[in-house]
C-alpha cells in the first residue's frame, strides 16, 4: 500500500467562502479522501503546522508527496524545502499540482523560473492525452474537459519534460503543457496543471483518476541511492 | 496476471551443442521458466511453427511479447511482422533481446538501420544503471557484471531512447546503450542488450530480474487506441 | 551555401483553381522562391518527373530535402522512398511539411502510423513557441497566428519528438504538436504542421522564417557515417 | 562573431607545478587561445577578480560563458551565481567543463546533486560519439582517446540530458555520460567531462574542436524572453 502525504497550504479555504464551499475539508482533505478510497495509506500536512507538518518522521513515512500551494510559497521554510528535495532525490515520489509550479520545492528541482501566463476568467479547458501508452492516463479516454478553470499559458519556463502526457487547450486562445513527468535522482515527479481553488476541479472523477494513477507511477523504485565519491578501479589499470 | 509470449528463433539450439547445453529447453524455455516463477502467464512461440507461432489468437492473448532472433531474421514473414507492429501500436508491450536489434519488427518500429559494432571474443561486460528511478532496475543495484559476453559497441544506430536505463562497459574498449525504452502508439518497448546464445546469460539472476521488471513495465495501459480521421469541432468556429 | 531540394507532389495545383491561385508556380515554387532570397541554393523536384525528380545525382547534391505531399503518397515508388530514407540516415536534412505526415518517407522513419485528427473548416490556428532557445524559432516571437487553416488534432501518432518546438491551438477545441525535431542516423528531421493547399500559408513571413531556420538547423553535420559490423578490440582482452 | 567569456577558478595553476606546466597561462588562457584562433571574440575572468570578473557589464557582453572550477566552488558568491543563472535563462550559452559539474551554477540549473564517482589513477578514457548528427561532434570521428585522465563514473546524478552526445569508457571499468546538452529558459547548456588539471587535455585538438563546436551550438537564439504573468484572452470567452 502506497503511503501518501498530501500537503496543502490551506489558506484560501480559511479566507474565501467560495473555496471553503468547494473544499469544506480543505483541498488536502478532498484529495486525501479519493486517494483513500483507491486504497492508499494517506496522511495530510499543512503550512501552519509545526515544520509545516513535514517532520523527519512524516517524510520518512512518505512514499509519495502531493503538493498544493499558491499564495504563501515564501512562508515555506528553506530547511523544509531542502529536506523535501533531498527525499525526492532519495526516491520519494512528488506530485505538484496547479499553482505549485511556483513552489520553492518545484523551482529548486527544475532549476528554471517555472513562470507562465495566467488568467482568471472562467476559460473552458480541455486536456488532451498526447501519450496514450502512459500509465498516468489509464482510464481517461482522449481528453478531460473542465467547464471553467484558471488559464495557464505558454511559454511555461520549465525544462523539457522527460515525458509529456497532457496538453491543454484554453478557450481564450492558449495552450499549455499540463501533464509533465521528470526524474530527479532516484525520484519521480509529476506536474499536473488543473486545480484552481475557486473551481471544484478535484471533485472531477477523471482528475481524481489521473492523480491516483500518478501516485502509483511516482511510487519509489526499490533501488538504493547509488554510491558516490572516490571509487577503486574494478579492472586493472595498465602500467604506462 | 500479465500474459507473456516468449518468441524465439530456436535455431542455434538445434545446431550448436554449446547453445543446447546452455539452453536445453531453448532460450524461450529458459525465459518462460523464470517468468512463470515470478507469476506471469507464459506461452512460447518459435519461428518454425505455422505463422511462427504468432497467430491472431496468440497475439490477441498477449500483453507482452519477448523477442529473441539472430540468424533467421529474413525468414520471419512480412505479414507476421506487420501484425506484431500493429499489436504494439495498439498497446502490446514488446521486449527485444540482444540480436533482436536486427529483427524486422524492431527495425520497422525504430525507422533506422539498428546497426552496431560487434565482436565474439569473451569480453567482460558491465551494465551500469544510469536511471536509478526506473522500475526496470528495481532490485538490481549499481551494475550487472557478466564474465563473458559478445561485445556490442557504439555507434548503435537507433533513435535516441525515450529513457536510457543501462550503459554497458566492455573490456575491449567499447560502450553501448544497453537498456533503452521507447513508446510507439499505445505500446511500450524495451530493448535489452545481453544474451548471446553461447553464454548462459539468461540464467543470471539479475538479468532475469531486469526482464521480469520489464514485463511489468511494458504491460499495456488501459487506454483505447485514440480516434483518428475526420473530426467535428468541439467548439463553435467563428463566422469570418 | 546550403543545397536545398524542394519536393512537391504538385497535383492539387493542376486541378484546383483555389490552389493554383495561391501557388501559381506550385507549392514547391513558392518555397523555393523565399529560400533562394535567403541565400540557399535551391532546386525543385515533383512526383511526375522521372524517378519523381529524385535521381541519385539530385539526392547526392542535396543537403536538405523539403517534402510536401498529400493525395498521391502511394504513387511514390518504394525504391525512391528507400533511397531518401538512406540519404537521411547518411546525414541529409529532411523537412516534412503538413500532409507529408502521411508520406511513406516520414512513416518509414518514424515507425508509427503518423495518424491524426483533421478537419477542413477554416479554423483559426495559433502556433505557440514552447522552446524559445531553439534556432528554429529565431525571429518568430511568441506565436504565429494563421487566420484559417486545416485543423490537425491530437492524438498525433508519432514517437515523442526529440525536441518539441511548436504547439498549435485550434479554434474548434484541439491542440497539436506542430513543430517536432527528430534525429535518425546522421540526419536531422523537422516536421512542421501548417500548409494546407487551399490557404496561402507559405506566403506568411513567419512561416517562411521557420522553414528558412529549419533548413539551417537540419543541414548536415560534418561527420562520416560511423563504422558498423565486426570490430577488433581496442584494448587487450584478458586471458580467462 | 560570438563573444565568449572563459571563466576559471585559477587556483591549481598557482599551487601545483604540474598544472602550471600544463597551463602556463592558466586553463582559461589555454581555452581562450584556441577559441580565438577559431575566430571567437574572447575575454577571460577568474575567481579572485572583483565580482569574480563577472560584472554586469561583462555578462551583458557575453554570448557564451565557459566555466571551469574545482576546489573553490564555495567561494563563488551566491549573488554572482544568481546573475549567471539569470543570464542563462535569458539566452546566454553555458559550457560547463569537467569538475564544474559541482559548481553552484550547474547544480542550481540542474536541480540535482550532480554527484558522481571519481578516481585519479591515470585511467585511459575513450569518449564515444553516440549522436553523429549533432553539430557538437562535427569533425571528431567516432571517438576521442585520452591516454590519461581522471575517471568520472556513473551514476552521474543529473537530469536525463536533452541530448546525449558522448559516452566515456574508462580503463578501470566505468562508463560516464560525458557530453550532455540541456535547454533552460532561452539558454542552451553543454556539459563536457574531460579536463582534469594535471593532464594536458585542453591541448588535445579534438577536445578543442568539441569546445569550439559547442560555442557555436550554445550561442543565443534571436528570441526575446517570453512574456509571463497575467494575460488578456486572444479569443472571446463565451458567456456562461
Short mmCIF file of C-alpha atoms in Angstrom, two decimals, chain D residues 5 27 34 66 68 87 112 116 120 122 136 155 167 172 175 177 184 186 190 199 212 239:
data_model
loop_
_atom_site.label_atom_id
_atom_site.label_comp_id
_atom_site.label_asym_id
_atom_site.label_seq_id
_atom_site.Cartn_x
_atom_site.Cartn_y
_atom_site.Cartn_z
CA UNK D 5 33.91 34.66 -21.68
CA UNK D 27 43.34 26.86 -18.07
CA UNK D 34 42.27 28.12 -29.30
CA UNK D 66 32.73 28.69 -20.40
CA UNK D 68 35.99 25.65 -15.13
CA UNK D 87 21.69 35.27 -17.91
CA UNK D 112 20.07 17.63 -8.57
CA UNK D 116 29.39 11.05 -9.39
CA UNK D 120 42.70 9.97 -10.02
CA UNK D 122 45.73 7.63 -14.85
CA UNK D 136 28.96 19.42 -31.47
CA UNK D 155 25.75 7.10 -11.57
CA UNK D 167 29.70 8.37 -23.63
CA UNK D 172 39.11 0.87 -14.67
CA UNK D 175 31.22 4.46 -18.07
CA UNK D 177 27.64 10.38 -19.86
CA UNK D 184 16.93 26.08 -19.67
CA UNK D 186 16.14 30.77 -23.56
CA UNK D 190 26.64 21.84 -22.74
CA UNK D 199 46.65 16.40 -17.62
CA UNK D 212 34.72 25.25 -30.40
CA UNK D 239 -20.78 33.77 -21.66
#
